[in-house]
Short mmCIF file of C-alpha atoms and ligand atoms in Angstrom, two decimals:
data_model
loop_
_atom_site.label_atom_id
_atom_site.label_comp_id
_atom_site.label_asym_id
_atom_site.label_seq_id
_atom_site.Cartn_x
_atom_site.Cartn_y
_atom_site.Cartn_z
CA MET A 283 -80.29 -7.33 -14.23
CA THR A 284 -78.61 -10.71 -14.05
CA GLN A 285 -75.75 -11.88 -16.26
CA GLU A 286 -78.21 -14.24 -17.97
CA GLN A 287 -80.52 -11.37 -18.78
CA TRP A 288 -77.57 -9.45 -20.16
CA GLY A 289 -76.69 -12.45 -22.30
CA ALA A 290 -80.20 -12.57 -23.75
CA LEU A 291 -80.18 -8.86 -24.29
CA GLN A 292 -76.92 -9.08 -26.20
CA ASP A 293 -78.54 -11.33 -28.75
CA ARG A 294 -81.28 -8.81 -29.29
CA LEU A 295 -78.75 -6.01 -29.61
CA SER A 296 -76.84 -7.96 -32.17
CA ASP A 297 -80.02 -8.24 -34.22
CA THR A 298 -80.73 -4.53 -33.93
CA ILE A 299 -77.33 -3.05 -34.68
CA GLY A 300 -75.95 -5.76 -36.92
CA GLU A 301 -73.27 -8.29 -36.27
CA ASN A 302 -70.29 -6.13 -37.17
CA ASN A 303 -71.27 -3.35 -34.84
CA TYR A 304 -72.08 -5.87 -32.20
CA LYS A 305 -68.70 -7.53 -32.42
CA ALA A 306 -66.78 -4.29 -32.50
CA TRP A 307 -68.56 -2.46 -29.71
CA ILE A 308 -70.95 -4.45 -27.57
CA LYS A 309 -69.13 -7.73 -27.25
CA PRO A 310 -66.10 -6.11 -25.56
CA LEU A 311 -68.34 -4.83 -22.76
CA GLU A 312 -68.31 -6.66 -19.48
CA TYR A 313 -71.48 -6.19 -17.50
CA ASN A 314 -70.65 -5.42 -13.89
CA GLY A 315 -74.04 -5.10 -12.20
CA VAL A 316 -76.35 -2.28 -11.24
CA GLU A 317 -75.32 -0.04 -8.37
CA ASP A 318 -77.70 1.28 -5.71
CA ASP A 319 -78.41 4.53 -7.49
CA GLY A 320 -79.56 2.72 -10.62
CA VAL A 321 -76.26 3.02 -12.48
CA ALA A 322 -75.60 0.03 -14.71
CA VAL A 323 -71.85 -0.41 -14.86
CA PHE A 324 -69.95 -1.84 -17.81
CA LEU A 325 -66.25 -2.53 -17.85
CA VAL A 326 -64.58 -1.61 -21.11
CA PRO A 327 -61.10 -2.43 -22.39
CA THR A 328 -60.35 1.17 -23.42
CA ASN A 329 -61.74 4.59 -22.80
CA PHE A 330 -62.35 4.93 -26.50
CA ILE A 331 -64.73 2.00 -26.64
CA GLY A 332 -66.66 3.30 -23.63
CA THR A 333 -66.97 6.72 -25.19
CA TYR A 334 -67.96 5.35 -28.52
CA VAL A 335 -70.58 3.01 -27.12
CA SER A 336 -72.01 5.70 -24.89
CA GLN A 337 -72.34 8.10 -27.80
CA ASN A 338 -73.62 5.76 -30.43
CA PHE A 339 -75.46 3.05 -28.63
CA GLY A 340 -76.08 4.67 -25.24
CA ASP A 341 -79.75 5.44 -25.77
CA LEU A 342 -80.42 2.07 -27.30
CA LEU A 343 -78.64 0.20 -24.52
CA LEU A 344 -80.38 2.19 -21.85
CA SER A 345 -83.82 1.60 -23.30
CA HIS A 346 -83.17 -2.13 -23.52
CA LEU A 347 -81.80 -2.25 -20.01
CA THR A 348 -84.70 -0.34 -18.50
CA SER A 349 -87.13 -2.67 -20.19
CA VAL A 350 -85.43 -5.60 -18.46
CA ASP A 351 -84.69 -3.90 -15.16
CA GLY A 352 -86.78 -0.97 -13.99
CA GLN A 353 -84.07 0.07 -11.49
CA VAL A 354 -81.66 1.17 -14.18
CA ARG A 355 -81.50 4.92 -14.71
CA ARG A 356 -78.06 5.54 -16.16
CA LEU A 357 -75.10 3.79 -17.75
CA GLN A 358 -71.49 4.06 -16.81
CA PHE A 359 -68.48 2.73 -18.66
CA ARG A 360 -65.34 2.09 -16.65
CA VAL A 361 -62.01 1.12 -18.00
CA ALA A 362 -61.52 -2.42 -16.78
CA ASN A 363 -58.22 -2.10 -14.94
CA ASN A 364 -58.44 1.22 -13.13
CA GLN A 365 -62.22 1.44 -12.77
CA ARG A 366 -62.36 5.15 -13.46
CA PRO A 367 -65.43 6.33 -15.34
CA ALA A 368 -64.83 6.79 -19.02
CA THR A 369 -65.58 10.31 -20.12
CA ALA A 370 -68.86 10.39 -21.91
CA ARG A 371 -67.60 12.51 -24.81
CA PRO A 372 -64.51 12.18 -26.90
CA LYS A 373 -63.53 15.81 -26.71
CA PRO A 374 -64.54 17.71 -23.63
CA ALA A 375 -65.86 21.02 -24.90
CA PRO A 376 -64.53 24.04 -23.07
CA GLN A 377 -66.73 24.38 -20.02
CA PRO A 378 -68.78 27.52 -19.99
CA PRO A 379 -68.15 29.67 -16.94
CA ALA A 380 -68.83 27.97 -13.66
CA ALA A 381 -72.19 28.55 -12.13
CA GLN A 382 -72.55 30.89 -9.25
CA GLY A 383 -75.15 30.56 -6.57
CA ASP A 384 -75.78 27.17 -8.07
CA LEU A 385 -77.23 25.56 -4.98
CA LEU A 386 -80.38 24.32 -6.61
CA PRO A 387 -80.32 20.65 -7.46
CA GLY A 388 -81.16 20.90 -11.13
CA ALA A 389 -80.01 18.47 -13.76
CA PRO A 390 -76.44 19.02 -14.95
CA LEU A 391 -76.01 21.12 -18.05
CA ASP A 392 -74.21 19.73 -21.07
CA GLY A 393 -71.14 21.83 -21.80
CA ARG A 394 -71.58 21.36 -25.53
CA PHE A 395 -75.09 22.77 -25.67
CA THR A 396 -74.40 26.47 -26.02
CA PHE A 397 -75.62 29.11 -28.45
CA ASP A 398 -72.19 29.09 -30.07
CA SER A 399 -72.58 25.51 -31.13
CA PHE A 400 -76.19 25.83 -32.25
CA VAL A 401 -76.53 26.08 -36.02
CA VAL A 402 -79.38 28.32 -37.08
CA GLY A 403 -81.47 27.72 -40.19
CA LYS A 404 -84.98 28.36 -41.42
CA PRO A 405 -86.56 25.50 -39.45
CA ASN A 406 -85.29 26.72 -36.08
CA GLU A 407 -84.70 30.45 -36.47
CA LEU A 408 -87.75 31.53 -34.53
CA ALA A 409 -87.12 29.17 -31.65
CA HIS A 410 -83.50 30.27 -31.62
CA ALA A 411 -84.42 33.96 -31.58
CA ALA A 412 -86.87 33.46 -28.73
CA ALA A 413 -84.31 31.47 -26.77
CA ARG A 414 -81.70 34.18 -27.30
CA ARG A 415 -84.08 36.79 -26.03
CA VAL A 416 -84.88 34.85 -22.88
CA GLY A 417 -81.17 34.14 -22.42
CA GLU A 418 -80.49 37.87 -22.16
CA GLY A 419 -82.23 37.85 -18.81
CA GLY A 420 -83.95 41.18 -19.32
CA THR A 421 -87.53 41.97 -18.40
CA VAL A 422 -89.84 39.00 -18.72
CA THR A 423 -91.85 39.63 -21.85
CA PHE A 424 -93.30 36.28 -22.70
CA ASN A 425 -94.11 33.77 -20.06
CA PRO A 426 -93.82 30.92 -20.43
CA LEU A 427 -91.63 30.35 -23.44
CA PHE A 428 -92.94 27.08 -24.81
CA LEU A 429 -90.62 25.28 -27.24
CA TYR A 430 -91.83 22.23 -29.04
CA GLY A 431 -90.74 19.91 -31.82
CA GLY A 432 -89.93 16.30 -32.66
CA VAL A 433 -87.07 14.34 -31.15
CA GLY A 434 -83.55 15.41 -31.82
CA LEU A 435 -84.40 18.83 -33.19
CA GLY A 436 -82.57 20.79 -30.51
CA LYS A 437 -85.04 21.56 -27.72
CA THR A 438 -82.75 20.44 -24.93
CA HIS A 439 -79.79 22.08 -26.63
CA LEU A 440 -81.60 25.43 -26.69
CA MET A 441 -82.69 25.15 -23.08
CA HIS A 442 -79.18 24.42 -21.89
CA ALA A 443 -77.91 27.29 -24.02
CA ILE A 444 -80.34 29.64 -22.30
CA ALA A 445 -79.17 28.40 -18.92
CA TRP A 446 -75.47 28.86 -19.79
CA GLU A 447 -76.16 32.31 -21.14
CA LEU A 448 -78.08 33.35 -18.04
CA ARG A 449 -75.35 32.08 -15.79
CA THR A 450 -72.88 34.34 -17.54
CA ARG A 451 -75.03 37.40 -17.90
CA ARG A 452 -77.10 37.16 -14.78
CA PRO A 453 -75.16 35.23 -12.16
CA ASP A 454 -77.48 36.74 -9.57
CA LEU A 455 -80.41 34.67 -10.84
CA ASN A 456 -81.27 31.23 -9.60
CA VAL A 457 -81.72 29.17 -12.70
CA LEU A 458 -83.16 25.71 -12.35
CA TYR A 459 -83.22 23.28 -15.27
CA LEU A 460 -84.73 19.83 -14.98
CA SER A 461 -86.80 17.35 -16.93
CA ALA A 462 -90.48 16.89 -16.18
CA GLU A 463 -89.59 13.38 -15.13
CA GLN A 464 -87.16 14.69 -12.55
CA PHE A 465 -89.78 17.13 -11.37
CA MET A 466 -92.12 14.25 -10.77
CA TYR A 467 -89.44 12.19 -9.11
CA ARG A 468 -88.63 15.02 -6.68
CA PHE A 469 -92.29 15.58 -6.00
CA VAL A 470 -92.95 11.94 -5.20
CA GLN A 471 -89.86 11.82 -3.03
CA ALA A 472 -90.99 14.91 -1.13
CA LEU A 473 -94.37 13.32 -0.55
CA ARG A 474 -92.82 10.13 0.68
CA GLU A 475 -90.40 11.86 2.99
CA ARG A 476 -92.99 14.38 4.14
CA LYS A 477 -90.94 17.28 2.88
CA MET A 478 -93.56 19.03 0.81
CA MET A 479 -92.85 22.36 2.47
CA ASP A 480 -89.21 22.17 1.42
CA PHE A 481 -90.22 21.13 -2.05
CA LYS A 482 -92.59 24.05 -2.48
CA GLU A 483 -90.12 26.50 -1.03
CA LEU A 484 -87.37 25.29 -3.30
CA PHE A 485 -89.36 25.60 -6.49
CA ARG A 486 -90.84 28.92 -5.53
CA SER A 487 -87.44 30.40 -4.83
CA VAL A 488 -86.09 30.07 -8.36
CA ASP A 489 -85.89 33.01 -10.73
CA VAL A 490 -85.91 31.00 -13.90
CA LEU A 491 -87.48 27.57 -14.10
CA MET A 492 -86.91 25.31 -17.08
CA VAL A 493 -88.81 22.08 -17.43
CA ASP A 494 -87.84 19.84 -20.32
CA ASP A 495 -90.16 17.29 -21.96
CA VAL A 496 -93.27 18.39 -20.14
CA GLN A 497 -95.43 15.92 -22.10
CA PHE A 498 -94.13 13.42 -19.57
CA ILE A 499 -96.49 14.63 -16.85
CA ALA A 500 -99.58 14.12 -18.99
CA GLY A 501 -101.89 11.67 -17.27
CA LYS A 502 -99.99 11.95 -13.97
CA ASP A 503 -102.59 13.82 -12.03
CA SER A 504 -101.01 14.80 -8.76
CA THR A 505 -97.74 15.77 -10.45
CA GLN A 506 -99.69 17.96 -12.87
CA GLU A 507 -101.50 19.55 -10.00
CA GLU A 508 -98.26 20.41 -8.22
CA PHE A 509 -96.67 21.60 -11.43
CA PHE A 510 -99.65 23.88 -11.99
CA HIS A 511 -99.27 25.46 -8.55
CA THR A 512 -95.54 25.91 -8.97
CA PHE A 513 -96.11 27.43 -12.37
CA ASN A 514 -98.71 29.89 -11.12
CA ALA A 515 -96.69 30.92 -8.11
CA LEU A 516 -93.72 31.75 -10.32
CA VAL A 517 -95.71 33.56 -12.98
CA ASP A 518 -97.34 35.64 -10.28
CA GLN A 519 -93.90 36.72 -9.15
CA ASN A 520 -92.99 37.50 -12.74
CA LYS A 521 -90.34 34.79 -12.88
CA GLN A 522 -89.40 33.37 -16.24
CA ILE A 523 -90.54 29.88 -17.12
CA ILE A 524 -89.31 27.89 -20.09
CA ILE A 525 -90.99 24.67 -21.10
CA SER A 526 -90.30 22.15 -23.82
CA ALA A 527 -92.42 19.35 -25.18
CA ASP A 528 -92.48 17.05 -28.15
CA ARG A 529 -95.73 18.58 -29.39
CA ALA A 530 -97.90 21.66 -29.11
CA PRO A 531 -99.83 22.28 -25.88
CA ASP A 532 -103.18 21.49 -27.47
CA GLU A 533 -101.85 18.20 -28.81
CA ILE A 534 -100.76 16.86 -25.45
CA LYS A 535 -103.41 14.40 -24.37
CA ASP A 536 -104.41 13.90 -20.75
CA LEU A 537 -103.32 17.34 -19.77
CA GLU A 538 -105.71 19.36 -17.67
CA ASN A 539 -107.30 22.19 -19.58
CA ARG A 540 -106.25 24.87 -17.15
CA ILE A 541 -102.63 23.75 -17.53
CA ARG A 542 -102.94 23.64 -21.27
CA SER A 543 -104.23 27.17 -21.43
CA ARG A 544 -101.54 28.33 -19.01
CA LEU A 545 -98.90 26.83 -21.26
CA GLN A 546 -100.37 28.59 -24.26
CA SER A 547 -100.49 31.94 -22.56
CA GLY A 548 -96.92 32.92 -23.36
CA LEU A 549 -94.97 32.45 -26.56
CA VAL A 550 -95.33 29.09 -28.26
CA VAL A 551 -92.69 28.37 -30.90
CA ASP A 552 -91.87 25.20 -32.71
CA LEU A 553 -88.72 23.68 -34.10
CA HIS A 554 -89.52 22.40 -37.57
CA PRO A 555 -87.97 19.26 -38.98
CA THR A 556 -84.51 20.03 -40.34
CA ASP A 557 -84.11 20.74 -44.02
CA TYR A 558 -81.19 19.89 -46.25
CA GLU A 559 -79.36 23.20 -45.72
CA LEU A 560 -79.60 23.01 -41.96
CA ARG A 561 -78.41 19.43 -41.91
CA LEU A 562 -75.46 20.36 -44.09
CA GLY A 563 -74.66 23.33 -41.86
CA ILE A 564 -74.73 21.16 -38.77
CA LEU A 565 -72.50 18.55 -40.38
CA GLN A 566 -70.00 21.21 -41.44
CA SER A 567 -69.83 22.65 -37.99
CA LYS A 568 -69.34 19.21 -36.43
CA VAL A 569 -66.59 18.40 -38.91
CA GLN A 570 -64.74 21.50 -37.84
CA ASN A 571 -64.72 20.15 -34.32
CA TYR A 572 -63.53 16.78 -35.50
CA ARG A 573 -60.64 18.38 -37.33
CA THR A 574 -58.93 19.10 -34.02
CA GLN A 575 -59.63 15.61 -32.77
CA TYR A 576 -58.57 13.79 -35.92
CA PRO A 577 -56.18 16.24 -37.62
CA SER A 578 -54.86 13.83 -40.20
CA LEU A 579 -58.16 12.44 -41.36
CA GLN A 580 -59.14 13.10 -44.96
CA LEU A 581 -62.69 13.68 -46.02
CA GLU A 582 -63.63 13.32 -49.68
CA ASP A 583 -65.79 15.97 -51.30
CA ASN A 584 -69.53 15.45 -51.36
CA ILE A 585 -69.68 13.16 -48.35
CA LEU A 586 -71.39 15.73 -46.19
CA GLU A 587 -73.84 16.57 -48.97
CA PHE A 588 -74.59 12.90 -49.33
CA LEU A 589 -75.25 12.51 -45.62
CA ALA A 590 -77.38 15.65 -45.45
CA HIS A 591 -79.50 14.23 -48.26
CA ARG A 592 -79.75 10.74 -47.02
CA ILE A 593 -79.99 10.91 -43.27
CA SER A 594 -83.21 11.76 -41.57
CA THR A 595 -84.29 14.92 -39.92
CA ASN A 596 -83.24 13.91 -36.40
CA VAL A 597 -79.99 15.74 -35.62
CA ARG A 598 -79.00 13.19 -33.04
CA VAL A 599 -78.99 10.49 -35.69
CA LEU A 600 -77.01 12.72 -38.00
CA GLU A 601 -74.40 13.43 -35.34
CA GLY A 602 -74.20 9.79 -34.37
CA ALA A 603 -73.52 8.85 -37.97
CA LEU A 604 -70.75 11.39 -38.31
CA THR A 605 -69.15 10.35 -35.05
CA ARG A 606 -69.16 6.76 -36.10
CA LEU A 607 -67.74 7.61 -39.49
CA PHE A 608 -64.81 9.54 -38.05
CA ALA A 609 -64.13 6.98 -35.36
CA PHE A 610 -64.24 4.16 -37.88
CA ALA A 611 -62.01 5.89 -40.41
CA SER A 612 -59.45 6.73 -37.77
CA LEU A 613 -59.51 3.16 -36.47
CA VAL A 614 -58.87 1.65 -39.86
CA GLY A 615 -56.56 4.52 -40.79
CA GLN A 616 -58.25 5.32 -44.09
CA PRO A 617 -59.58 8.48 -45.68
CA ILE A 618 -63.34 8.95 -45.58
CA THR A 619 -64.44 8.01 -49.07
CA MET A 620 -67.94 7.46 -50.38
CA GLU A 621 -67.35 3.74 -50.28
CA LEU A 622 -66.21 3.73 -46.69
CA THR A 623 -69.17 5.92 -45.76
CA GLN A 624 -71.69 3.60 -47.32
CA ASP A 625 -70.02 0.64 -45.71
CA CYS A 626 -69.72 2.09 -42.26
CA LEU A 627 -73.19 3.61 -42.20
CA ALA A 628 -75.07 0.91 -44.07
CA ASP A 629 -77.54 0.36 -41.26
CA VAL A 630 -78.25 4.06 -40.70
CA LEU A 631 -78.69 4.66 -44.40
CA ARG A 632 -80.99 1.70 -44.70
CA ALA A 633 -83.03 2.84 -41.69
CA SER A 634 -83.56 6.30 -43.09
CA ASP A 635 -84.40 4.80 -46.48
CA ARG A 636 -87.22 2.87 -45.02
CA LYS A 637 -88.70 6.09 -43.78
CA ILE A 638 -89.86 7.21 -47.19
CA SER A 639 -92.28 4.81 -48.78
CA ILE A 640 -93.41 4.52 -52.35
CA GLU A 641 -96.97 5.39 -51.27
CA GLU A 642 -95.78 8.54 -49.62
CA ILE A 643 -93.95 9.61 -52.74
CA GLN A 644 -96.96 8.87 -54.90
CA ARG A 645 -99.27 10.80 -52.61
CA LYS A 646 -96.99 13.83 -52.43
CA VAL A 647 -96.42 13.92 -56.16
CA ALA A 648 -100.13 13.61 -56.95
CA GLU A 649 -100.83 16.38 -54.49
CA HIS A 650 -98.12 18.56 -55.94
CA TYR A 651 -99.41 18.25 -59.51
CA ASN A 652 -102.96 18.34 -58.36
CA ILE A 653 -103.96 15.06 -59.98
CA ARG A 654 -105.65 12.01 -58.52
CA LEU A 655 -103.54 9.22 -57.11
CA SER A 656 -105.42 6.76 -59.34
CA ASP A 657 -104.40 8.75 -62.40
CA LEU A 658 -100.80 8.88 -61.29
CA ILE A 659 -100.66 5.12 -60.97
CA GLY A 660 -103.21 4.23 -63.63
CA PRO A 661 -102.76 3.42 -67.33
CA LYS A 662 -103.52 6.82 -68.95
CA ARG A 663 -100.60 8.15 -70.94
CA VAL A 664 -101.55 11.79 -71.41
CA ARG A 665 -98.74 14.18 -70.62
CA ASN A 666 -100.55 15.60 -67.59
CA PHE A 667 -100.29 12.25 -65.88
CA ALA A 668 -97.22 10.78 -67.56
CA ARG A 669 -94.77 13.48 -66.49
CA PRO A 670 -95.76 13.45 -62.80
CA ARG A 671 -95.61 9.66 -62.94
CA GLN A 672 -92.03 9.83 -64.18
CA VAL A 673 -91.17 12.31 -61.47
CA ALA A 674 -92.64 9.95 -58.91
CA MET A 675 -90.67 7.01 -60.32
CA TYR A 676 -87.52 9.06 -60.29
CA LEU A 677 -88.06 9.98 -56.65
CA CYS A 678 -88.77 6.37 -55.74
CA LYS A 679 -85.47 5.39 -57.29
CA GLN A 680 -83.60 8.19 -55.53
CA LEU A 681 -85.19 8.09 -52.12
CA THR A 682 -85.95 4.45 -51.50
CA SER A 683 -83.94 1.30 -51.86
CA ARG A 684 -86.62 -0.39 -53.96
CA SER A 685 -85.57 -2.12 -57.16
CA LEU A 686 -86.86 -1.06 -60.57
CA PRO A 687 -89.16 -4.11 -60.94
CA GLU A 688 -90.57 -3.43 -57.47
CA ILE A 689 -91.22 0.20 -58.34
CA GLY A 690 -92.83 -0.89 -61.61
CA ARG A 691 -95.15 -3.21 -59.77
CA ARG A 692 -96.26 -0.40 -57.49
CA PHE A 693 -97.04 1.80 -60.48
CA GLY A 694 -99.89 -0.33 -61.74
CA GLY A 695 -97.73 -3.31 -62.69
CA ARG A 696 -95.48 -1.55 -65.17
CA ASP A 697 -92.36 -3.12 -66.57
CA HIS A 698 -88.97 -2.24 -65.06
CA THR A 699 -87.81 -0.85 -68.40
CA THR A 700 -90.64 1.68 -68.24
CA VAL A 701 -89.40 2.78 -64.85
CA MET A 702 -85.83 2.98 -66.09
CA HIS A 703 -86.94 5.10 -69.00
CA GLY A 704 -88.89 7.42 -66.70
CA VAL A 705 -85.95 7.84 -64.35
CA LYS A 706 -83.61 8.62 -67.24
CA ARG A 707 -86.04 11.08 -68.73
CA ILE A 708 -86.29 13.07 -65.50
CA GLU A 709 -82.54 13.01 -65.08
CA GLU A 710 -82.23 14.62 -68.51
CA LEU A 711 -85.03 17.09 -67.97
CA ARG A 712 -83.58 18.25 -64.69
CA GLY A 713 -80.69 19.68 -66.64
CA GLN A 714 -82.85 21.40 -69.25
CA ASP A 715 -86.10 22.37 -67.66
CA SER A 716 -85.84 24.48 -64.54
CA GLN A 717 -89.50 23.89 -63.72
CA ILE A 718 -88.92 20.15 -63.49
CA ALA A 719 -85.72 20.70 -61.54
CA ASP A 720 -87.59 22.87 -59.04
CA ASP A 721 -90.46 20.42 -58.75
CA VAL A 722 -88.10 17.56 -58.03
CA GLU A 723 -86.14 19.54 -55.48
CA LEU A 724 -89.26 20.76 -53.74
CA LEU A 725 -90.76 17.30 -53.59
CA ARG A 726 -87.53 15.79 -52.37
CA ARG A 727 -87.38 18.28 -49.55
CA ALA A 728 -90.99 17.80 -48.59
CA LEU A 729 -90.46 14.05 -48.51
CA GLU A 730 -87.23 14.19 -46.56
CA ALA A 731 -88.49 16.67 -44.02
P1 LIG B 12 -84.35 17.30 -28.44
O1 LIG B 12 -84.21 17.74 -27.02
O2 LIG B 12 -85.19 18.22 -29.25
O3 LIG B 12 -84.77 15.87 -28.58
P2 LIG B 12 -81.51 17.77 -28.48
O4 LIG B 12 -81.50 19.19 -28.04
O5 LIG B 12 -81.14 16.76 -27.46
O6 LIG B 12 -82.92 17.38 -29.12
O7 LIG B 12 -80.59 17.63 -29.77
C1 LIG B 12 -80.10 16.38 -30.23
C2 LIG B 12 -78.67 16.53 -30.66
O8 LIG B 12 -78.62 17.30 -31.84
C3 LIG B 12 -77.81 17.26 -29.65
O9 LIG B 12 -76.54 16.69 -29.62
C4 LIG B 12 -77.75 18.67 -30.18
O10 LIG B 12 -76.55 19.32 -29.81
C5 LIG B 12 -77.83 18.47 -31.66
N1 LIG B 12 -78.50 19.57 -32.36
C6 LIG B 12 -79.83 19.73 -32.57
N2 LIG B 12 -80.07 20.84 -33.26
C7 LIG B 12 -78.88 21.42 -33.49
C8 LIG B 12 -78.47 22.61 -34.17
N3 LIG B 12 -79.35 23.43 -34.74
N4 LIG B 12 -77.14 22.89 -34.22
C9 LIG B 12 -76.24 22.06 -33.65
N5 LIG B 12 -76.56 20.93 -33.01
C10 LIG B 12 -77.86 20.60 -32.93
MG1 LIG B 13 -84.60 16.74 -25.26
#
């Protein structure tokens, strides 16, 4: 990537993350070229900025960079004067015990992704239990363990946790963790360098093989083929295999049928979208960590509840928001109030707002009360339609950033005062009628999930 390309990219970044963020975090970066191994280097004035950018804008930056320059694989932030790499995380978590017999060139494990730091709730309890079991390193009972779920729900975290656990409990085992992309990369490299024998030997000598994001090999025929052989060879030797993907085996397109059925032959468990309780639990556990990092920082009541309600199901987004909030508050030296939160996270809150649309709310509410969408929106005033309509209006007001007139328009061109009345009515009823309160809570959860 040239400096000109970086210049153009900066403009786009400024549009995406907003001018304030851009000025505070991206502008101070000095682009220093791409090194041979695909590492794009940025010079930063302080370690803190490097860390912050890597945590909060790392993925975004990387995806922009790779779209401009296919060579780029990683980012590195170096403090401008001494050129040492900035640590990627603000607080290095205590490293789990060092690996033994760790000669296999797997991807590095993240020290923060352990079972201790994984918060368990309804949406992930099954996946967690299965991961725990495999992490014990006992007899292989289900093979493979196939974990799937949407982005940021903890698949990689669980896989790393299994690997850490196995390294402690079963240091005799060769555990290899890598992404499907890395598998392909190694495979292609082996082909090119005529080292297929070494490649096969290496992969067949592991005791536990973990391949993350396996959907990546869909449509890549020779990689699939090799993966299939590796897989079979290991299963035949009763070696444990753990796979993750962003969807269920039968939903991965362009995957050979024999691979699909192999993947389904063990235990398939999914990580469901987070719910409010899980999000709150995760936030609370992260705040505990921050307390050591920012001991003097004050956090007003209800902030975490607010974030758990308002921020989407992706835990990565949730974490990013919290990190930014703490960093920002400590920079400006102020307590974390509701006002500061809304200010600092305006873009995140807006982005997650957009996720729930008025149509979606209307559909869900109609479904819930078992009435037709046309009746929900239409002119009829009978109680059976009017109450659900008010619930829907209330939810639109709570869960979207639409104005009352806008909401009115979308409910068959009603006046904004009608909407206001409906919203008020439900607010009152929530306190008096537990059925309504339950309905609203249930719908809110379904919509936010
Ligand atoms: P995925 O691989 O499913 O896209 P990750 O495992 O990378 O998601 O998780 C995204 C981020 O969210 C990570 O920082 C991870 O530690 C965190 N995370 C996800 N689920 C949990 C959880 N249940 N408890 C604590 N942290 C979590
Ligand atoms: Mg992942």
